[in-house]
Short mmCIF file of C-alpha atoms and ligand atoms in Angstrom, two decimals:
data_model
loop_
_atom_site.label_atom_id
_atom_site.label_comp_id
_atom_site.label_asym_id
_atom_site.label_seq_id
_atom_site.Cartn_x
_atom_site.Cartn_y
_atom_site.Cartn_z
CA MET R 1 -22.58 -169.07 -13.14
CA SER R 2 -21.80 -167.05 -9.99
CA ARG R 3 -25.41 -167.58 -8.96
CA THR R 4 -27.11 -170.79 -9.87
CA GLU R 5 -30.09 -170.78 -12.19
CA HIS R 6 -32.38 -171.33 -9.20
CA ASP R 7 -31.06 -168.35 -7.27
CA ILE R 8 -32.15 -165.92 -9.97
CA ASP R 9 -35.70 -164.63 -10.34
CA TRP R 10 -35.78 -164.63 -14.14
CA GLY R 11 -39.19 -162.79 -14.23
CA LYS R 12 -37.64 -159.96 -12.03
CA LEU R 13 -34.48 -159.90 -14.21
CA LYS R 14 -36.63 -159.57 -17.28
CA SER R 15 -38.62 -156.73 -15.80
CA GLU R 16 -35.34 -154.95 -14.85
CA LEU R 17 -34.02 -155.46 -18.29
CA LYS R 18 -37.24 -153.99 -19.85
CA GLU R 19 -36.84 -150.97 -17.59
CA ALA R 20 -33.13 -150.67 -18.59
CA ALA R 21 -33.83 -150.89 -22.33
CA PRO R 22 -34.21 -147.14 -23.03
CA GLN R 23 -30.75 -146.54 -21.45
CA LEU R 24 -29.33 -149.14 -23.62
CA GLY R 25 -30.76 -147.32 -26.75
CA ILE R 26 -33.41 -149.97 -27.34
CA ASP R 27 -37.00 -148.86 -27.93
CA LYS R 28 -38.75 -152.19 -27.45
CA ILE R 29 -37.63 -155.51 -26.05
CA GLY R 30 -39.42 -158.77 -26.06
CA PHE R 31 -38.77 -162.33 -24.92
CA ALA R 32 -39.54 -165.56 -26.73
CA ALA R 33 -39.16 -169.29 -26.18
CA ALA R 34 -36.27 -170.76 -28.09
CA ASP R 35 -38.25 -173.63 -29.59
CA PRO R 36 -37.72 -174.34 -33.28
CA PHE R 37 -39.91 -172.31 -35.58
CA THR R 38 -41.54 -175.42 -37.00
CA GLU R 39 -44.43 -173.71 -38.72
CA LEU R 40 -41.98 -171.46 -40.60
CA LYS R 41 -40.14 -174.34 -42.24
CA GLY R 42 -42.86 -175.27 -44.71
CA ILE R 43 -43.37 -171.62 -45.59
CA LEU R 44 -39.70 -171.14 -46.36
CA LEU R 45 -39.50 -174.31 -48.42
CA LYS R 46 -42.54 -173.24 -50.49
CA HIS R 47 -41.02 -169.77 -50.88
CA ARG R 48 -37.79 -171.33 -52.26
CA ALA R 49 -39.63 -173.78 -54.50
CA LYS R 50 -41.53 -170.81 -56.13
CA GLY R 51 -38.29 -168.92 -56.71
CA PHE R 52 -39.37 -166.09 -54.33
CA GLU R 53 -36.12 -165.75 -52.39
CA SER R 54 -33.82 -162.84 -52.89
CA GLY R 55 -30.58 -164.95 -52.50
CA PHE R 56 -29.38 -162.63 -49.75
CA GLU R 57 -30.82 -164.85 -47.02
CA GLU R 58 -29.16 -167.69 -45.06
CA ARG R 59 -29.19 -170.71 -47.33
CA ASP R 60 -29.61 -173.34 -44.66
CA ILE R 61 -33.30 -173.56 -43.83
CA GLU R 62 -32.75 -175.80 -40.81
CA LYS R 63 -30.50 -173.01 -39.33
CA ARG R 64 -33.19 -170.45 -40.02
CA VAL R 65 -35.80 -172.33 -38.07
CA ASP R 66 -33.73 -174.01 -35.25
CA PRO R 67 -32.14 -171.73 -32.79
CA SER R 68 -30.13 -174.74 -31.27
CA LEU R 69 -28.10 -174.88 -34.47
CA THR R 70 -26.71 -171.42 -33.57
CA LEU R 71 -26.36 -171.78 -29.85
CA ALA R 72 -26.39 -175.11 -28.06
CA GLU R 73 -29.17 -175.71 -25.53
CA PRO R 74 -30.94 -172.31 -26.09
CA ARG R 75 -33.54 -171.35 -23.50
CA SER R 76 -34.79 -167.98 -24.73
CA ILE R 77 -34.56 -165.44 -27.56
CA VAL R 78 -34.42 -161.72 -26.76
CA SER R 79 -35.78 -159.63 -29.62
CA ILE R 80 -35.06 -155.89 -29.82
CA ALA R 81 -36.38 -153.04 -31.84
CA VAL R 82 -34.85 -149.67 -32.59
CA ALA R 83 -37.18 -147.00 -34.08
CA TYR R 84 -35.99 -144.99 -37.06
CA PRO R 85 -37.18 -141.76 -38.64
CA SER R 86 -39.86 -141.81 -41.31
CA LYS R 87 -39.65 -138.12 -42.37
CA LEU R 88 -37.01 -135.93 -43.91
CA LYS R 89 -36.82 -132.36 -42.58
CA ASP R 90 -36.32 -129.79 -45.34
CA PRO R 91 -35.94 -132.24 -48.12
CA PRO R 92 -34.04 -130.89 -51.14
CA ARG R 93 -36.33 -130.58 -54.23
CA SER R 94 -36.09 -132.43 -57.53
CA GLU R 95 -36.14 -129.98 -60.41
CA PRO R 96 -35.85 -130.17 -64.17
CA GLY R 97 -32.22 -130.61 -65.05
CA ALA R 98 -31.34 -131.22 -61.36
CA TYR R 99 -33.31 -134.37 -60.59
CA ARG R 100 -32.67 -136.34 -57.42
CA GLY R 101 -32.80 -139.98 -56.39
CA MET R 102 -33.96 -141.44 -53.17
CA LEU R 103 -32.55 -143.82 -50.59
CA SER R 104 -35.07 -145.79 -48.56
CA ARG R 105 -35.46 -144.96 -44.94
CA SER R 106 -33.62 -148.23 -43.99
CA ALA R 107 -30.46 -146.53 -45.44
CA TRP R 108 -30.79 -143.29 -43.59
CA GLY R 109 -28.16 -142.37 -41.10
CA THR R 110 -25.42 -144.75 -39.99
CA ASP R 111 -25.78 -148.35 -41.28
CA TYR R 112 -28.25 -149.89 -38.98
CA HIS R 113 -26.28 -153.10 -38.78
CA HIS R 114 -23.67 -151.07 -36.79
CA VAL R 115 -26.34 -149.42 -34.64
CA LEU R 116 -28.03 -152.69 -33.78
CA ARG R 117 -24.74 -154.45 -33.11
CA ASN R 118 -23.89 -151.69 -30.70
CA ARG R 119 -27.26 -152.09 -28.98
CA LEU R 120 -26.87 -155.93 -28.76
CA GLU R 121 -23.43 -155.43 -27.25
CA ARG R 122 -24.77 -153.06 -24.59
CA LEU R 123 -27.45 -155.64 -23.92
CA ALA R 124 -24.85 -158.40 -23.66
CA ASP R 125 -22.80 -156.28 -21.24
CA TRP R 126 -25.93 -155.70 -19.14
CA ILE R 127 -26.71 -159.42 -18.98
CA HIS R 128 -23.12 -160.52 -18.35
CA ALA R 129 -22.84 -157.98 -15.45
CA ARG R 130 -25.74 -159.93 -13.79
CA VAL R 131 -25.15 -163.37 -15.14
CA PRO R 132 -21.37 -163.54 -15.88
CA ASP R 133 -21.31 -166.98 -17.65
CA ALA R 134 -24.56 -166.50 -19.69
CA ARG R 135 -24.06 -167.77 -23.23
CA LEU R 136 -25.41 -165.38 -25.86
CA ALA R 137 -25.51 -165.33 -29.61
CA SER R 138 -26.53 -162.05 -31.32
CA MET R 139 -27.66 -161.41 -34.83
CA VAL R 140 -28.79 -158.60 -37.10
CA ASP R 141 -30.47 -159.03 -40.48
CA THR R 142 -28.09 -161.50 -42.04
CA GLY R 143 -28.14 -163.85 -39.02
CA ALA R 144 -29.53 -167.32 -39.25
CA LEU R 145 -32.93 -166.72 -37.62
CA VAL R 146 -35.85 -164.92 -39.37
CA ASP R 147 -35.94 -161.64 -37.40
CA ARG R 148 -39.66 -161.12 -38.11
CA ALA R 149 -40.67 -164.57 -36.84
CA VAL R 150 -38.65 -163.98 -33.63
CA ALA R 151 -40.07 -160.46 -33.18
CA GLU R 152 -43.61 -161.71 -33.66
CA ARG R 153 -43.11 -164.55 -31.14
CA ALA R 154 -41.52 -162.13 -28.68
CA GLY R 155 -44.50 -159.71 -28.74
CA ILE R 156 -42.64 -156.89 -30.53
CA GLY R 157 -45.27 -156.59 -33.17
CA TRP R 158 -47.25 -158.65 -35.78
CA VAL R 159 -46.11 -159.46 -39.32
CA GLY R 160 -48.23 -157.22 -41.68
CA LYS R 161 -49.45 -158.11 -45.11
CA ASN R 162 -46.47 -156.04 -46.40
CA CYS R 163 -44.10 -158.52 -44.64
CA SER R 164 -42.89 -155.88 -42.10
CA VAL R 165 -43.13 -156.19 -38.31
CA ILE R 166 -45.68 -153.62 -37.22
CA THR R 167 -45.24 -152.53 -33.63
CA PRO R 168 -48.23 -150.71 -31.94
CA GLU R 169 -45.81 -147.91 -30.72
CA PHE R 170 -43.45 -147.24 -33.66
CA GLY R 171 -45.35 -148.69 -36.62
CA SER R 172 -43.09 -150.65 -38.96
CA TRP R 173 -40.29 -148.07 -38.79
CA VAL R 174 -38.17 -150.31 -36.61
CA TYR R 175 -34.86 -152.18 -37.02
CA LEU R 176 -34.82 -155.57 -35.52
CA GLY R 177 -32.10 -157.65 -33.92
CA GLU R 178 -32.08 -160.69 -31.67
CA MET R 179 -30.10 -162.63 -29.14
CA ILE R 180 -30.35 -166.31 -28.45
CA THR R 181 -29.56 -167.03 -24.75
CA ASN R 182 -29.18 -170.05 -22.45
CA LEU R 183 -31.24 -168.15 -19.88
CA PRO R 184 -34.77 -169.14 -18.93
CA PHE R 185 -36.41 -165.79 -19.33
CA PRO R 186 -40.22 -166.18 -19.28
CA PRO R 187 -41.71 -165.44 -22.72
CA ASP R 188 -43.96 -162.48 -23.65
CA GLN R 189 -47.27 -162.75 -25.24
CA PRO R 190 -47.66 -162.04 -28.97
CA VAL R 191 -49.31 -158.68 -30.05
CA LEU R 192 -52.94 -159.35 -30.79
CA GLU R 193 -53.57 -156.58 -33.36
CA SER R 194 -53.62 -157.42 -37.02
CA CYS R 195 -54.11 -155.95 -40.47
CA GLY R 196 -57.77 -157.04 -40.51
CA ASP R 197 -59.37 -156.54 -44.04
CA CYS R 198 -56.92 -153.87 -45.09
CA THR R 199 -55.02 -154.63 -48.32
CA ILE R 200 -53.66 -151.13 -49.08
CA CYS R 201 -49.99 -152.28 -49.36
CA ILE R 202 -50.73 -155.09 -51.72
CA ASP R 203 -52.68 -152.74 -53.92
CA ALA R 204 -49.99 -150.05 -53.77
CA CYS R 205 -46.96 -152.23 -54.54
CA PRO R 206 -45.61 -150.97 -57.86
CA THR R 207 -44.52 -154.32 -59.12
CA ASP R 208 -47.12 -156.69 -57.57
CA ALA R 209 -44.30 -158.20 -55.57
CA LEU R 210 -46.62 -158.88 -52.59
CA VAL R 211 -48.09 -162.02 -54.10
CA GLY R 212 -50.40 -162.61 -51.08
CA PRO R 213 -50.78 -161.39 -47.48
CA GLY R 214 -47.26 -161.58 -46.00
CA GLN R 215 -45.89 -163.26 -49.14
CA LEU R 216 -43.17 -161.48 -51.04
CA ASN R 217 -41.70 -162.47 -54.34
CA ALA R 218 -38.29 -160.88 -53.79
CA GLN R 219 -37.41 -161.20 -57.47
CA ARG R 220 -39.99 -158.58 -58.35
CA CYS R 221 -39.56 -156.35 -55.26
CA VAL R 222 -38.01 -153.01 -56.08
CA SER R 223 -36.08 -153.03 -52.85
CA TYR R 224 -34.25 -156.23 -53.92
CA LEU R 225 -33.95 -155.05 -57.60
CA THR R 226 -32.16 -151.95 -56.54
CA GLN R 227 -29.54 -154.15 -54.72
CA THR R 228 -28.79 -156.36 -57.70
CA LYS R 229 -25.66 -155.76 -59.74
CA GLY R 230 -26.56 -156.78 -63.32
CA ILE R 231 -28.65 -155.29 -65.99
CA ILE R 232 -32.35 -155.30 -65.09
CA GLU R 233 -33.68 -156.93 -68.29
CA ASP R 234 -37.39 -156.40 -67.78
CA ASP R 235 -38.18 -152.81 -69.10
CA LYS R 236 -41.43 -152.61 -67.11
CA LEU R 237 -39.43 -153.24 -63.87
CA LYS R 238 -36.87 -150.58 -64.87
CA GLU R 239 -39.67 -148.02 -65.15
CA LYS R 240 -41.21 -149.10 -61.83
CA ILE R 241 -37.97 -148.46 -60.03
CA GLY R 242 -38.64 -144.76 -60.74
CA ASN R 243 -35.93 -142.73 -58.92
CA ARG R 244 -35.18 -145.20 -56.13
CA LEU R 245 -31.44 -145.55 -55.72
CA TYR R 246 -31.71 -148.04 -52.91
CA GLY R 247 -34.61 -149.84 -51.40
CA CYS R 248 -38.36 -149.10 -51.55
CA ASP R 249 -40.65 -147.83 -48.82
CA THR R 250 -43.92 -147.72 -50.67
CA CYS R 251 -45.65 -150.60 -48.82
CA GLN R 252 -44.72 -149.04 -45.52
CA ILE R 253 -45.53 -145.40 -46.42
CA VAL R 254 -49.09 -146.33 -47.39
CA CYS R 255 -49.73 -148.42 -44.28
CA PRO R 256 -52.35 -146.78 -42.06
CA LYS R 257 -50.56 -148.21 -39.06
CA ASN R 258 -47.65 -145.97 -39.83
CA LYS R 259 -49.72 -142.87 -40.15
CA GLY R 260 -48.15 -139.87 -38.24
CA ILE R 261 -45.39 -142.03 -36.82
CA HIS R 262 -41.96 -140.42 -36.77
CA PHE R 263 -39.27 -141.07 -34.17
CA ASP R 264 -35.92 -139.41 -34.46
CA HIS R 265 -34.40 -139.72 -31.03
CA HIS R 266 -31.34 -141.76 -32.09
CA PRO R 267 -28.67 -139.29 -33.37
CA GLU R 268 -26.89 -142.02 -35.45
CA LEU R 269 -30.07 -142.58 -37.41
CA GLN R 270 -30.64 -138.95 -38.50
CA PRO R 271 -30.66 -138.61 -42.28
CA ASP R 272 -28.39 -136.24 -44.22
CA PRO R 273 -30.75 -134.81 -46.79
CA GLU R 274 -28.02 -134.49 -49.47
CA GLN R 275 -27.02 -138.11 -48.88
CA VAL R 276 -30.50 -139.66 -48.87
CA LYS R 277 -31.89 -137.47 -51.73
CA PRO R 278 -28.85 -136.84 -53.89
CA LEU R 279 -28.61 -135.10 -57.30
CA LEU R 280 -28.45 -137.82 -59.86
CA LYS R 281 -26.03 -136.61 -62.48
CA PRO R 282 -22.98 -136.15 -60.12
CA LEU R 283 -23.43 -139.77 -59.06
CA LEU R 284 -22.52 -140.97 -62.55
CA GLU R 285 -19.04 -139.62 -62.12
CA MET R 286 -18.24 -140.58 -58.67
CA SER R 287 -14.82 -142.16 -58.01
CA ASN R 288 -14.56 -145.04 -55.59
CA ARG R 289 -13.20 -142.68 -53.07
CA GLU R 290 -16.05 -140.22 -53.39
CA PHE R 291 -18.53 -143.09 -53.14
CA LYS R 292 -16.98 -144.20 -49.86
CA GLU R 293 -17.03 -140.69 -48.50
CA ARG R 294 -20.55 -140.06 -49.55
CA PHE R 295 -22.25 -143.41 -48.92
CA GLY R 296 -19.75 -145.54 -46.93
CA SER R 297 -21.53 -145.02 -43.67
CA SER R 298 -24.94 -145.94 -45.05
CA ALA R 299 -26.54 -149.36 -45.33
CA ALA R 300 -26.98 -148.49 -49.04
CA SER R 301 -23.26 -149.04 -49.65
CA TRP R 302 -23.03 -152.77 -49.00
CA ARG R 303 -23.32 -153.74 -52.67
CA GLY R 304 -20.82 -151.13 -53.76
CA LYS R 305 -21.02 -148.23 -56.19
CA LYS R 306 -22.32 -149.90 -59.29
CA PRO R 307 -25.90 -150.61 -58.26
CA ILE R 308 -26.39 -147.07 -57.10
CA GLN R 309 -24.95 -145.69 -60.37
CA ARG R 310 -27.05 -148.05 -62.44
CA ASN R 311 -30.11 -146.97 -60.50
CA ALA R 312 -29.21 -143.29 -61.00
CA ILE R 313 -29.15 -143.93 -64.75
CA LEU R 314 -32.58 -145.64 -64.57
CA ALA R 315 -33.89 -142.59 -62.56
CA LEU R 316 -32.53 -140.13 -65.23
CA GLY R 317 -34.26 -142.26 -67.85
CA ASN R 318 -37.46 -142.35 -65.86
CA PHE R 319 -37.36 -138.54 -65.40
CA ARG R 320 -36.69 -138.29 -69.24
CA ASP R 321 -33.98 -135.82 -68.37
CA ALA R 322 -32.66 -134.63 -71.75
CA THR R 323 -29.89 -132.64 -70.01
CA ALA R 324 -28.33 -136.01 -69.08
CA VAL R 325 -27.99 -137.27 -72.66
CA PRO R 326 -24.36 -136.13 -73.10
CA GLN R 327 -23.36 -137.84 -69.94
CA LEU R 328 -25.28 -141.03 -70.79
CA ALA R 329 -23.83 -141.04 -74.24
CA GLU R 330 -20.31 -140.85 -72.74
CA LEU R 331 -21.06 -143.70 -70.44
CA LEU R 332 -22.39 -145.80 -73.30
CA ARG R 333 -19.15 -145.08 -75.23
CA ARG R 334 -16.62 -145.46 -72.57
CA ASP R 335 -17.68 -147.08 -69.32
CA GLU R 336 -15.92 -150.40 -68.76
CA ARG R 337 -18.86 -152.03 -67.02
CA PRO R 338 -21.44 -153.64 -69.39
CA GLU R 339 -24.23 -153.17 -66.88
CA ILE R 340 -23.65 -149.44 -66.88
CA ARG R 341 -23.44 -149.24 -70.65
CA GLY R 342 -26.52 -151.33 -71.16
CA THR R 343 -28.55 -149.28 -68.66
CA ALA R 344 -27.32 -146.04 -70.27
CA ALA R 345 -28.58 -147.40 -73.60
CA TRP R 346 -31.99 -148.02 -72.13
CA ALA R 347 -32.15 -144.47 -70.51
CA LEU R 348 -31.15 -142.93 -73.90
CA GLY R 349 -33.98 -144.87 -75.58
CA ARG R 350 -36.43 -143.63 -72.87
CA ILE R 351 -35.31 -139.99 -73.12
CA GLY R 352 -35.05 -140.01 -76.94
CA GLY R 353 -33.99 -137.26 -79.37
CA GLU R 354 -31.35 -137.03 -82.14
CA ALA R 355 -28.24 -137.11 -79.97
CA ALA R 356 -29.58 -140.13 -78.10
CA LEU R 357 -30.19 -141.94 -81.32
CA GLU R 358 -26.72 -141.03 -82.70
CA ALA R 359 -25.19 -142.43 -79.50
CA LEU R 360 -27.08 -145.63 -79.85
CA ASP R 361 -26.22 -146.02 -83.55
CA ALA R 362 -22.55 -145.60 -82.77
CA ALA R 363 -22.76 -148.08 -79.89
CA ARG R 364 -24.19 -150.64 -82.29
CA GLU R 365 -20.79 -150.72 -84.05
CA HIS R 366 -18.63 -151.21 -80.97
CA GLU R 367 -20.66 -152.81 -78.25
CA ARG R 368 -19.44 -156.41 -77.66
CA ASP R 369 -21.24 -157.50 -74.48
CA ASP R 370 -24.34 -159.51 -75.30
CA ALA R 371 -26.60 -158.14 -72.66
CA ALA R 372 -25.53 -154.59 -73.18
CA ARG R 373 -26.00 -155.10 -76.95
CA ARG R 374 -29.53 -156.29 -76.48
CA GLU R 375 -30.30 -153.01 -74.58
CA VAL R 376 -28.66 -150.95 -77.39
CA GLU R 377 -30.74 -152.76 -79.96
CA LYS R 378 -33.99 -152.47 -78.07
CA ALA R 379 -33.45 -148.72 -77.44
CA ARG R 380 -32.43 -148.07 -81.04
CA MET R 381 -35.43 -149.83 -82.42
CA LYS R 382 -37.67 -147.87 -80.10
CA LEU R 383 -36.27 -144.59 -81.15
CA ARG R 384 -36.13 -145.48 -84.89
CA GLU R 385 -39.83 -146.51 -84.73
CA ARG R 386 -40.67 -143.25 -82.97
CA LYS R 387 -38.83 -141.32 -85.65
CA ASP R 388 -40.59 -143.23 -88.49
CA ASP R 389 -43.88 -142.53 -86.85
CA HIS R 390 -43.08 -138.87 -86.68
CA VAL R 391 -42.03 -138.83 -90.37
CA GLY R 392 -45.19 -140.81 -91.21
CA SER R 393 -47.54 -138.47 -89.42
CA ALA R 394 -45.72 -135.39 -90.96
CA GLU R 395 -46.39 -136.84 -94.45
CA VAL R 396 -50.04 -137.43 -93.80
FE1 LIG K 401 -43.57 -153.69 -53.34
FE2 LIG K 401 -41.78 -151.81 -52.76
FE3 LIG K 401 -42.94 -153.22 -50.82
FE4 LIG K 401 -41.20 -154.38 -52.47
S1 LIG K 401 -40.80 -152.73 -50.97
S2 LIG K 401 -43.14 -155.20 -51.71
S3 LIG K 401 -41.73 -153.31 -54.34
S4 LIG K 401 -43.94 -151.77 -52.24
FE1 LIG K 402 -51.61 -154.48 -43.00
FE2 LIG K 402 -52.87 -152.59 -44.33
FE3 LIG K 402 -50.45 -152.00 -43.26
FE4 LIG K 402 -50.74 -153.63 -45.37
S1 LIG K 402 -51.26 -151.52 -45.39
S2 LIG K 402 -49.46 -153.95 -43.61
S3 LIG K 402 -52.60 -154.67 -45.01
S4 LIG K 402 -52.35 -152.55 -42.21
#
């Protein structure tokens, strides 16, 4: 270091950094000790044992709780928050025959991973300009550490019963990132506010995925389900997905701590209404190139085109959009992806009608994929039973 550790007033440097944060595009910055998150280890192990993980997280639990496994001899962790918008100006309307899907707010604007990486780079430049040989390790979302635990320890906010970090200033509409450092910044105090007796998010969750305060069964969470690539086998879960194409905001929208909170001062995070609330039927025919052009810049694109198309089919089924039957029948007949064929079969069963039943009867003859076949059979049975009921009631 050009200056020794003892020459630097770390408390003063921290205050200067807090003051500089807005110019770096950071809305809130907090400092935590880099001790292991010992209390978290048991929680993560239990979570895994119960099968509540999404599978998208870092597998090595030791790495998730011990900052020294990412950066040797860490002294502090800097946690940052960037606020994102919660409201869409002039949202396009869903109408019969022209229904729309919805991307969650975390997929509005430019992929937040890029935005946060940019902020962390600016933060690193700021630190290196003052402490040239500082050692820093930055991470966003898929990094080893648990963002929420870091943010809570660093005084950014508290972890609500909906598992989001809630800041007093920006509610839970914030992206989080962190930087492990070898610099002895003094730590901040955790936020004292809490959820109290409120359980609104737990009661509002459409799939009962919040199995307790701050405990999420990711396998039931719509946000996770929309990011999976296979056929969603549970029909009840298919229905609960509604018209969500990516992510789910319900437990944040209902939170009273988010009431009236909307910050849209970061130009990169501004939503394009046609991208975040797109018409469903055109999505079914998107080429890979069109998908890249339309969604490539959004965080919703990370799992590729298929989950978005599968979810668009679910949404059309959930809207019971009869005008989509010809397109769904065509997908069932010709699409090369069994997940798309199986989901189209389910949607046809949910929409119903003669043409849907004909398409399902035809698929019964040629469908060879086991999972897609099961969907065809279930949907056919449902429509056949409905038809028999109608005939029966007409005869009475
Ligand atoms: Fe429930 Fe949606 Fe929240 Fe997941 S994101 S816990 S499904 S409300
Ligand atoms: Fe906490 Fe209520 Fe918000 Fe849930 S809805 S996170 S319980 S304040």
